[in-house]
Amino acid sequence: MGSEKDSGVVVVGGGVTGLTTAVVLAERGVRVRLWTRDPVGATTSAVAGALWWPYRIDPPESARAWALESLDVYEELALRPDATGVRMVEGVLGETPMDEVGGWAAARLPGLRPVSEAEYPGGWGLWARLPLIDMPAHLPYLRDRLTAAGGTVETRAVADLAEADAPVVVNCTGLAARELVPDPSVRPVRGQLVVVENPGIRTWMVTEGADGSMAYFFPQPGRLLLGGTAEEDMWSDRPDPAAAEAIVRRCAALRPEIAQARVLGHRVGLRPARDAVRLERTRLPDGRVLVHNYGHGGAGVTVAWGCARQAAGLAAT
C-alpha cells in the first residue's frame, strides 16, 4: 500500500448507480477509479426506459427521498438535453391515484393532475411532466463527467470485492452482488422492451392491466421504446418473440399507430431486485471500508443521485 494507485476509492460497477456515485465522489475531490465488468453501453442500465419514477423499489419512504433529491439534478440536466440525454416530457401515469403521490410528489411536480378522457380514453390516472432519460446518451455523459473530474474507468471483471486495491471500496454491482457479496436476496426481475420507429408520439404512457400486465411507451430521440415485462427470478437475457408481440399489441391498444411502426430492435434487462436497497457502510475482511449501494430494482435511474450522495457520505466518514 501507499502508492498513488492504492489511494482513494474504487467504485465497482459501471451502471448508472456506479457511474453516478463515482461522479459525486470525484467532484468532491476524491481520487476515484471505476471498475466495470461491461463497457458503459453494455450494462443493464443501458437497456432502461428510463422514466423518473420510483418503480419496484423498497423501502418506499427512503426511495421517495432519494428520488426527489435526484429529481433536482435531472431538472437541471434537462436544460442541456443534447449533452445529458435528459428531457422533461409529459405523459400519463395510468391507474395511479392522486392520494398515492400527493403526500410526497405533488409539491415538486407542478402540473400533476388527473388525466382527461382525451388524454387517456377509458382509463384513469395522472398527467405528469417527468424526467425521461435517454440512457445511451446519459451513460457516456456520466462517464465523461467522471473523467473530467479526474476519475478513471477501467473495464475489468471482479471475482472478489477485496481485489479492489484502495482504502475504500464502493459496491455498486447490482445483480452481480448476489455472488460477489454474496447476497442471495438479490434476484433478477426480467424486463423486455421493443424498439420501434416513432410514428409521431411525443408523450409517454405507463399503464397496468387488470391482470397485472404492463404497457408503456417512451419517446426517445430517433425511436420509441415499448414495454414491458416484470418476470421475477428469470435469468434469460434473450428476447422472447411471443413477449415482444404481446408488448406491441398492448401498446397499440393505447395508441393504434404503434401497430404499424417498424421494429428496430429488442432489449432485455435484468433489474436487480431486493427486499430493500442496501446502502450502508461495513468492512472488508482485512478491515478496509466497504460501502454497499445496490438493490435498486426498477428505479436505479430514479434514485441514482440521492443514493450516490448518501454513499459518498458513507465513504468519507
mmCIF file of C-alpha atoms in Angstrom:
data_model
loop_
_atom_site.group_PDB
_atom_site.id
_atom_site.type_symbol
_atom_site.label_atom_id
_atom_site.label_comp_id
_atom_site.label_asym_id
_atom_site.label_seq_id
_atom_site.Cartn_x
_atom_site.Cartn_y
_atom_site.Cartn_z
ATOM 1 C CA MET A 1 0.000 0.000 0.000
ATOM 2 C CA GLY A 2 0.974 3.623 -0.168
ATOM 3 C CA SER A 3 1.382 4.039 -3.926
ATOM 4 C CA GLU A 4 -0.668 6.599 -5.812
ATOM 5 C CA LYS A 5 -2.772 3.826 -7.352
ATOM 6 C CA ASP A 6 -3.584 2.416 -3.941
ATOM 7 C CA SER A 7 -5.160 5.653 -2.726
ATOM 8 C CA GLY A 8 -8.692 6.967 -2.916
ATOM 9 C CA VAL A 9 -11.789 4.948 -3.752
ATOM 10 C CA VAL A 10 -12.570 2.127 -6.137
ATOM 11 C CA VAL A 11 -16.200 2.003 -7.252
ATOM 12 C CA VAL A 12 -17.119 -1.445 -8.562
ATOM 13 C CA GLY A 13 -19.957 -1.446 -11.082
ATOM 14 C CA GLY A 14 -20.389 0.660 -14.212
ATOM 15 C CA GLY A 15 -24.153 1.034 -14.440
ATOM 16 C CA VAL A 16 -25.976 4.250 -13.630
ATOM 17 C CA THR A 17 -25.574 3.704 -9.871
ATOM 18 C CA GLY A 18 -21.825 3.160 -10.044
ATOM 19 C CA LEU A 19 -21.216 5.953 -12.537
ATOM 20 C CA THR A 20 -23.261 8.481 -10.587
ATOM 21 C CA THR A 21 -21.610 7.508 -7.307
ATOM 22 C CA ALA A 22 -18.180 7.850 -8.898
ATOM 23 C CA VAL A 23 -19.087 11.272 -10.310
ATOM 24 C CA VAL A 24 -20.232 12.536 -6.900
ATOM 25 C CA LEU A 25 -17.037 11.312 -5.255
ATOM 26 C CA ALA A 26 -14.735 12.685 -7.941
ATOM 27 C CA GLU A 27 -16.426 16.075 -7.916
ATOM 28 C CA ARG A 28 -15.850 16.194 -4.157
ATOM 29 C CA GLY A 29 -12.133 15.902 -4.814
ATOM 30 C CA VAL A 30 -11.734 12.181 -4.153
ATOM 31 C CA ARG A 31 -9.400 10.099 -6.330
ATOM 32 C CA VAL A 32 -11.813 7.641 -7.941
ATOM 33 C CA ARG A 33 -11.324 4.583 -10.107
ATOM 34 C CA LEU A 34 -14.409 2.931 -11.567
ATOM 35 C CA TRP A 35 -14.146 -0.762 -12.337
ATOM 36 C CA THR A 36 -16.829 -2.096 -14.661
ATOM 37 C CA ARG A 37 -17.234 -5.628 -15.958
ATOM 38 C CA ASP A 38 -19.015 -4.424 -19.094
ATOM 39 C CA PRO A 39 -18.462 -1.319 -21.203
ATOM 40 C CA VAL A 40 -20.772 1.507 -20.154
ATOM 41 C CA GLY A 41 -23.007 0.979 -23.177
ATOM 42 C CA ALA A 42 -23.466 -2.729 -22.426
ATOM 43 C CA THR A 43 -24.638 -2.542 -18.803
ATOM 44 C CA THR A 44 -28.168 -3.311 -17.611
ATOM 45 C CA SER A 45 -28.671 0.434 -17.206
ATOM 46 C CA ALA A 46 -28.198 0.936 -20.942
ATOM 47 C CA VAL A 47 -31.399 -1.040 -21.533
ATOM 48 C CA ALA A 48 -33.575 1.041 -19.201
ATOM 49 C CA GLY A 49 -36.536 3.089 -20.438
ATOM 50 C CA ALA A 50 -35.862 5.290 -18.417
ATOM 51 C CA LEU A 51 -38.604 7.363 -16.814
ATOM 52 C CA TRP A 52 -38.030 9.038 -13.452
ATOM 53 C CA TRP A 53 -40.454 7.316 -11.085
ATOM 54 C CA PRO A 54 -39.866 5.111 -8.002
ATOM 55 C CA TYR A 55 -40.902 1.790 -9.541
ATOM 56 C CA ARG A 56 -40.333 -1.568 -7.848
ATOM 57 C CA ILE A 57 -38.039 -0.271 -5.114
ATOM 58 C CA ASP A 58 -38.104 -0.527 -1.309
ATOM 59 C CA PRO A 59 -38.241 0.889 1.279
ATOM 60 C CA PRO A 60 -40.778 3.403 -0.120
ATOM 61 C CA GLU A 61 -40.042 6.338 2.180
ATOM 62 C CA SER A 62 -36.299 6.257 1.579
ATOM 63 C CA ALA A 63 -36.831 5.668 -2.143
ATOM 64 C CA ARG A 64 -39.034 8.738 -2.400
ATOM 65 C CA ALA A 65 -36.460 10.897 -0.621
ATOM 66 C CA TRP A 66 -33.674 9.645 -2.913
ATOM 67 C CA ALA A 67 -35.949 10.150 -5.925
ATOM 68 C CA LEU A 68 -36.774 13.758 -5.040
ATOM 69 C CA GLU A 69 -33.112 14.551 -4.486
ATOM 70 C CA SER A 70 -32.351 13.036 -7.880
ATOM 71 C CA LEU A 71 -35.226 14.995 -9.449
ATOM 72 C CA ASP A 72 -33.454 18.252 -8.581
ATOM 73 C CA VAL A 73 -30.428 17.087 -10.564
ATOM 74 C CA TYR A 74 -32.395 15.796 -13.554
ATOM 75 C CA GLU A 75 -34.337 19.042 -13.854
ATOM 76 C CA GLU A 76 -31.026 20.868 -14.110
ATOM 77 C CA LEU A 77 -29.595 18.350 -16.593
ATOM 78 C CA ALA A 78 -32.733 18.695 -18.718
ATOM 79 C CA LEU A 79 -31.661 22.258 -19.532
ATOM 80 C CA ARG A 80 -28.978 20.642 -21.761
ATOM 81 C CA PRO A 81 -30.778 17.620 -23.231
ATOM 82 C CA ASP A 82 -28.454 17.099 -26.184
ATOM 83 C CA ALA A 83 -25.448 16.819 -23.880
ATOM 84 C CA THR A 84 -27.003 14.945 -20.952
ATOM 85 C CA GLY A 85 -29.722 12.811 -22.534
ATOM 86 C CA VAL A 86 -32.268 14.147 -20.015
ATOM 87 C CA ARG A 87 -35.532 15.797 -21.094
ATOM 88 C CA MET A 88 -38.670 16.837 -19.232
ATOM 89 C CA VAL A 89 -41.577 15.142 -21.022
ATOM 90 C CA GLU A 90 -45.299 14.985 -20.304
ATOM 91 C CA GLY A 91 -47.300 11.797 -20.107
ATOM 92 C CA VAL A 92 -49.779 9.563 -18.321
ATOM 93 C CA LEU A 93 -49.254 7.516 -15.164
ATOM 94 C CA GLY A 94 -52.151 5.151 -15.676
ATOM 95 C CA GLU A 95 -54.052 3.679 -12.728
ATOM 96 C CA THR A 96 -52.176 5.936 -10.298
ATOM 97 C CA PRO A 97 -54.342 7.743 -7.724
ATOM 98 C CA MET A 98 -53.549 11.287 -6.674
ATOM 99 C CA ASP A 99 -53.593 10.353 -2.991
ATOM 100 C CA GLU A 100 -50.749 7.895 -3.662
ATOM 101 C CA VAL A 101 -48.391 10.682 -4.686
ATOM 102 C CA GLY A 102 -49.951 13.775 -3.151
ATOM 103 C CA GLY A 103 -48.049 13.475 0.096
ATOM 104 C CA TRP A 104 -44.571 13.276 -1.391
ATOM 105 C CA ALA A 105 -44.537 14.400 -5.016
ATOM 106 C CA ALA A 106 -47.328 16.871 -5.698
ATOM 107 C CA ALA A 107 -45.453 19.862 -4.310
ATOM 108 C CA ARG A 108 -42.448 19.070 -6.521
ATOM 109 C CA LEU A 109 -44.369 18.226 -9.663
ATOM 110 C CA PRO A 110 -46.212 21.311 -10.914
ATOM 111 C CA GLY A 111 -48.974 20.382 -13.276
ATOM 112 C CA LEU A 112 -49.608 16.983 -11.710
ATOM 113 C CA ARG A 113 -53.343 16.388 -12.182
ATOM 114 C CA PRO A 114 -55.913 13.729 -13.058
ATOM 115 C CA VAL A 115 -55.950 12.780 -16.730
ATOM 116 C CA SER A 116 -58.733 13.792 -19.051
ATOM 117 C CA GLU A 117 -60.724 11.390 -21.199
ATOM 118 C CA ALA A 118 -58.936 12.723 -24.284
ATOM 119 C CA GLU A 119 -55.518 12.053 -22.766
ATOM 120 C CA TYR A 120 -56.331 8.521 -21.582
ATOM 121 C CA PRO A 121 -59.519 7.176 -23.164
ATOM 122 C CA GLY A 122 -61.387 4.760 -20.946
ATOM 123 C CA GLY A 123 -58.881 4.985 -18.129
ATOM 124 C CA TRP A 124 -57.903 6.982 -15.083
ATOM 125 C CA GLY A 125 -54.599 8.157 -13.746
ATOM 126 C CA LEU A 126 -52.375 11.208 -13.550
ATOM 127 C CA TRP A 127 -50.891 13.595 -16.061
ATOM 128 C CA ALA A 128 -47.313 14.489 -15.155
ATOM 129 C CA ARG A 129 -44.195 16.139 -16.529
ATOM 130 C CA LEU A 130 -41.239 13.968 -15.548
ATOM 131 C CA PRO A 131 -37.605 13.442 -16.497
ATOM 132 C CA LEU A 132 -37.184 10.964 -19.340
ATOM 133 C CA ILE A 133 -33.597 9.817 -19.706
ATOM 134 C CA ASP A 134 -32.050 8.555 -22.937
ATOM 135 C CA MET A 135 -29.642 6.054 -21.424
ATOM 136 C CA PRO A 136 -27.377 5.505 -24.479
ATOM 137 C CA ALA A 137 -26.661 9.256 -24.256
ATOM 138 C CA HIS A 138 -26.770 9.685 -20.469
ATOM 139 C CA LEU A 139 -24.313 6.950 -19.528
ATOM 140 C CA PRO A 140 -21.499 8.298 -21.746
ATOM 141 C CA TYR A 141 -22.282 11.767 -20.348
ATOM 142 C CA LEU A 142 -21.707 10.449 -16.825
ATOM 143 C CA ARG A 143 -18.520 8.672 -17.896
ATOM 144 C CA ASP A 144 -17.161 11.838 -19.491
ATOM 145 C CA ARG A 145 -18.152 13.890 -16.455
ATOM 146 C CA LEU A 146 -16.290 11.412 -14.252
ATOM 147 C CA THR A 147 -13.101 11.588 -16.299
ATOM 148 C CA ALA A 148 -13.337 15.382 -16.478
ATOM 149 C CA ALA A 149 -13.328 15.400 -12.668
ATOM 150 C CA GLY A 150 -10.149 13.306 -12.625
ATOM 151 C CA GLY A 151 -11.669 9.849 -12.285
ATOM 152 C CA THR A 152 -10.744 6.850 -14.398
ATOM 153 C CA VAL A 153 -12.772 3.996 -15.901
ATOM 154 C CA GLU A 154 -11.322 0.508 -16.267
ATOM 155 C CA THR A 155 -13.092 -2.451 -17.854
ATOM 156 C CA ARG A 156 -12.336 -5.446 -15.680
ATOM 157 C CA ALA A 157 -14.191 -8.335 -14.100
ATOM 158 C CA VAL A 158 -14.057 -8.770 -10.329
ATOM 159 C CA ALA A 159 -14.369 -12.131 -8.607
ATOM 160 C CA ASP A 160 -13.970 -10.722 -5.097
ATOM 161 C CA LEU A 161 -14.567 -7.185 -3.820
ATOM 162 C CA ALA A 162 -11.300 -7.480 -1.874
ATOM 163 C CA GLU A 163 -9.458 -7.316 -5.230
ATOM 164 C CA ALA A 164 -10.075 -3.557 -5.280
ATOM 165 C CA ASP A 165 -6.758 -2.009 -4.211
ATOM 166 C CA ALA A 166 -7.996 1.065 -2.364
ATOM 167 C CA PRO A 167 -8.680 2.042 1.259
ATOM 168 C CA VAL A 168 -12.380 2.473 0.382
ATOM 169 C CA VAL A 169 -14.408 0.235 -1.924
ATOM 170 C CA VAL A 170 -17.952 1.080 -3.042
ATOM 171 C CA ASN A 171 -20.024 -1.849 -4.258
ATOM 172 C CA CYS A 172 -22.468 -0.793 -6.982
ATOM 173 C CA THR A 173 -22.607 -4.155 -8.748
ATOM 174 C CA GLY A 174 -26.385 -4.566 -8.907
ATOM 175 C CA LEU A 175 -27.396 -8.122 -9.679
ATOM 176 C CA ALA A 176 -23.777 -9.295 -9.512
ATOM 177 C CA ALA A 177 -23.842 -8.574 -5.762
ATOM 178 C CA ARG A 178 -25.701 -11.861 -5.433
ATOM 179 C CA GLU A 179 -22.419 -13.697 -5.990
ATOM 180 C CA LEU A 180 -19.864 -11.056 -5.039
ATOM 181 C CA VAL A 181 -21.054 -10.162 -1.530
ATOM 182 C CA PRO A 182 -22.550 -12.825 -1.541
ATOM 183 C CA ASP A 183 -26.178 -11.744 -1.088
ATOM 184 C CA PRO A 184 -28.724 -14.368 -2.152
ATOM 185 C CA SER A 185 -31.579 -11.914 -1.510
ATOM 186 C CA VAL A 186 -30.660 -10.094 -4.736
ATOM 187 C CA ARG A 187 -32.676 -11.536 -7.607
ATOM 188 C CA PRO A 188 -33.476 -10.636 -11.204
ATOM 189 C CA VAL A 189 -36.727 -9.143 -12.441
ATOM 190 C CA ARG A 190 -36.570 -9.543 -16.196
ATOM 191 C CA GLY A 191 -37.712 -6.652 -18.351
ATOM 192 C CA GLN A 192 -38.169 -6.831 -22.112
ATOM 193 C CA LEU A 193 -38.622 -3.886 -24.484
ATOM 194 C CA VAL A 194 -39.252 -3.445 -28.195
ATOM 195 C CA VAL A 195 -37.624 -0.558 -30.054
ATOM 196 C CA VAL A 196 -39.667 0.836 -32.956
ATOM 197 C CA GLU A 197 -39.654 3.820 -35.259
ATOM 198 C CA ASN A 198 -41.588 6.621 -33.618
ATOM 199 C CA PRO A 199 -44.805 7.290 -35.602
ATOM 200 C CA GLY A 200 -45.005 10.812 -34.157
ATOM 201 C CA ILE A 201 -45.726 10.164 -30.476
ATOM 202 C CA ARG A 202 -44.406 12.909 -28.203
ATOM 203 C CA THR A 203 -45.789 11.906 -24.804
ATOM 204 C CA TRP A 204 -45.111 8.825 -22.696
ATOM 205 C CA MET A 205 -47.602 6.470 -21.077
ATOM 206 C CA VAL A 206 -47.340 3.831 -18.339
ATOM 207 C CA THR A 207 -50.292 1.532 -17.640
ATOM 208 C CA GLU A 208 -51.112 -1.703 -15.867
ATOM 209 C CA GLY A 209 -53.924 -4.034 -16.876
ATOM 210 C CA ALA A 210 -56.336 -5.743 -14.526
ATOM 211 C CA ASP A 211 -54.310 -8.945 -14.983
ATOM 212 C CA GLY A 212 -51.116 -7.180 -13.884
ATOM 213 C CA SER A 213 -49.686 -6.911 -17.399
ATOM 214 C CA MET A 214 -47.784 -3.702 -18.177
ATOM 215 C CA ALA A 215 -47.806 -1.485 -21.219
ATOM 216 C CA TYR A 216 -45.669 1.583 -21.603
ATOM 217 C CA PHE A 217 -44.072 3.648 -24.334
ATOM 218 C CA PHE A 218 -41.338 6.246 -24.077
ATOM 219 C CA PRO A 219 -40.426 8.578 -26.951
ATOM 220 C CA GLN A 220 -36.644 8.790 -27.159
ATOM 221 C CA PRO A 221 -34.584 10.560 -29.823
ATOM 222 C CA GLY A 222 -34.980 8.687 -33.093
ATOM 223 C CA ARG A 223 -37.098 5.889 -31.690
ATOM 224 C CA LEU A 224 -39.967 4.786 -29.447
ATOM 225 C CA LEU A 225 -39.391 2.278 -26.641
ATOM 226 C CA LEU A 226 -42.236 -0.141 -25.948
ATOM 227 C CA GLY A 227 -42.594 -2.268 -22.843
ATOM 228 C CA GLY A 228 -42.748 -4.318 -20.962
ATOM 229 C CA THR A 229 -42.417 -7.236 -18.634
ATOM 230 C CA ALA A 230 -41.508 -7.809 -14.987
ATOM 231 C CA GLU A 231 -40.688 -11.522 -14.646
ATOM 232 C CA GLU A 232 -39.281 -12.348 -11.244
ATOM 233 C CA ASP A 233 -36.360 -14.765 -10.921
ATOM 234 C CA MET A 234 -35.934 -15.016 -14.698
ATOM 235 C CA TRP A 235 -32.267 -15.001 -15.770
ATOM 236 C CA SER A 236 -32.547 -15.210 -19.564
ATOM 237 C CA ASP A 237 -31.345 -12.131 -21.444
ATOM 238 C CA ARG A 238 -32.639 -13.412 -24.781
ATOM 239 C CA PRO A 239 -35.687 -11.602 -26.212
ATOM 240 C CA ASP A 240 -38.848 -13.714 -26.275
ATOM 241 C CA PRO A 241 -40.659 -13.279 -29.621
ATOM 242 C CA ALA A 242 -44.056 -14.031 -28.074
ATOM 243 C CA ALA A 243 -43.465 -11.467 -25.329
ATOM 244 C CA ALA A 244 -42.401 -8.926 -27.951
ATOM 245 C CA GLU A 245 -45.590 -9.458 -29.931
ATOM 246 C CA ALA A 246 -47.666 -9.062 -26.757
ATOM 247 C CA ILE A 247 -45.833 -5.839 -25.862
ATOM 248 C CA VAL A 248 -46.548 -4.312 -29.274
ATOM 249 C CA ARG A 249 -50.172 -5.439 -29.081
ATOM 250 C CA ARG A 250 -50.724 -3.894 -25.631
ATOM 251 C CA CYS A 251 -49.091 -0.621 -26.641
ATOM 252 C CA ALA A 252 -51.047 -0.476 -29.907
ATOM 253 C CA ALA A 253 -54.243 -0.804 -27.893
ATOM 254 C CA LEU A 254 -53.282 2.512 -26.301
ATOM 255 C CA ARG A 255 -52.016 4.209 -29.479
ATOM 256 C CA PRO A 256 -53.157 2.405 -32.670
ATOM 257 C CA GLU A 257 -50.389 3.945 -34.817
ATOM 258 C CA ILE A 258 -47.859 1.830 -32.913
ATOM 259 C CA ALA A 259 -49.183 -1.316 -34.625
ATOM 260 C CA GLN A 260 -47.654 -0.255 -37.958
ATOM 261 C CA ALA A 261 -44.347 1.061 -36.565
ATOM 262 C CA ARG A 262 -41.266 -0.678 -37.941
ATOM 263 C CA VAL A 263 -39.392 -2.714 -35.336
ATOM 264 C CA LEU A 264 -35.791 -1.583 -34.921
ATOM 265 C CA GLY A 265 -34.667 -3.988 -32.219
ATOM 266 C CA HIS A 266 -35.283 -5.787 -28.952
ATOM 267 C CA ARG A 267 -33.818 -5.285 -25.485
ATOM 268 C CA VAL A 268 -33.748 -7.335 -22.311
ATOM 269 C CA GLY A 269 -32.544 -6.154 -18.920
ATOM 270 C CA LEU A 270 -32.430 -7.888 -15.556
ATOM 271 C CA ARG A 271 -33.484 -5.469 -12.819
ATOM 272 C CA PRO A 272 -31.510 -6.031 -9.586
ATOM 273 C CA ALA A 273 -34.349 -6.512 -7.114
ATOM 274 C CA ARG A 274 -34.013 -6.850 -3.358
ATOM 275 C CA ASP A 275 -36.408 -6.623 -0.411
ATOM 276 C CA ALA A 276 -34.767 -3.252 0.332
ATOM 277 C CA VAL A 277 -31.958 -1.189 -1.160
ATOM 278 C CA ARG A 278 -28.701 -1.926 0.605
ATOM 279 C CA LEU A 279 -26.977 1.372 1.289
ATOM 280 C CA GLU A 280 -24.620 1.002 4.223
ATOM 281 C CA ARG A 281 -21.011 1.132 5.368
ATOM 282 C CA THR A 282 -19.279 -2.030 6.500
ATOM 283 C CA ARG A 283 -15.787 -3.577 6.325
ATOM 284 C CA LEU A 284 -13.892 -5.951 4.105
ATOM 285 C CA PRO A 285 -12.262 -8.917 5.900
ATOM 286 C CA ASP A 286 -8.959 -7.010 6.038
ATOM 287 C CA GLY A 287 -10.598 -4.015 7.711
ATOM 288 C CA ARG A 288 -10.840 -1.679 4.738
ATOM 289 C CA VAL A 289 -14.035 0.336 4.312
ATOM 290 C CA LEU A 290 -16.739 -1.204 2.121
ATOM 291 C CA VAL A 291 -19.842 0.779 1.174
ATOM 292 C CA HIS A 292 -22.756 -1.083 -0.404
ATOM 293 C CA ASN A 293 -25.077 0.696 -2.837
ATOM 294 C CA TYR A 294 -27.181 -1.880 -4.684
ATOM 295 C CA GLY A 295 -30.607 -3.499 -4.903
ATOM 296 C CA HIS A 296 -32.447 -0.632 -6.617
ATOM 297 C CA GLY A 297 -34.862 -2.822 -8.574
ATOM 298 C CA GLY A 298 -36.545 -0.928 -11.402
ATOM 299 C CA ALA A 299 -35.646 2.530 -10.084
ATOM 300 C CA GLY A 300 -31.873 2.782 -10.325
ATOM 301 C CA VAL A 301 -32.038 5.836 -12.583
ATOM 302 C CA THR A 302 -34.758 7.421 -10.449
ATOM 303 C CA VAL A 303 -32.788 7.338 -7.199
ATOM 304 C CA ALA A 304 -29.254 7.455 -8.611
ATOM 305 C CA TRP A 305 -28.205 10.889 -7.335
ATOM 306 C CA GLY A 306 -29.817 10.622 -3.916
ATOM 307 C CA CYS A 307 -28.220 7.238 -3.303
ATOM 308 C CA ALA A 308 -24.881 8.364 -4.745
ATOM 309 C CA ARG A 309 -24.665 11.303 -2.368
ATOM 310 C CA GLN A 310 -25.509 9.121 0.615
ATOM 311 C CA ALA A 311 -22.969 6.509 -0.477
ATOM 312 C CA ALA A 312 -20.315 9.192 -0.950
ATOM 313 C CA GLY A 313 -21.004 10.431 2.563
ATOM 314 C CA LEU A 314 -20.588 6.922 3.949
ATOM 315 C CA ALA A 315 -17.341 6.521 2.049
ATOM 316 C CA ALA A 316 -15.955 9.684 3.618
ATOM 317 C CA THR A 317 -16.897 9.105 7.251
#
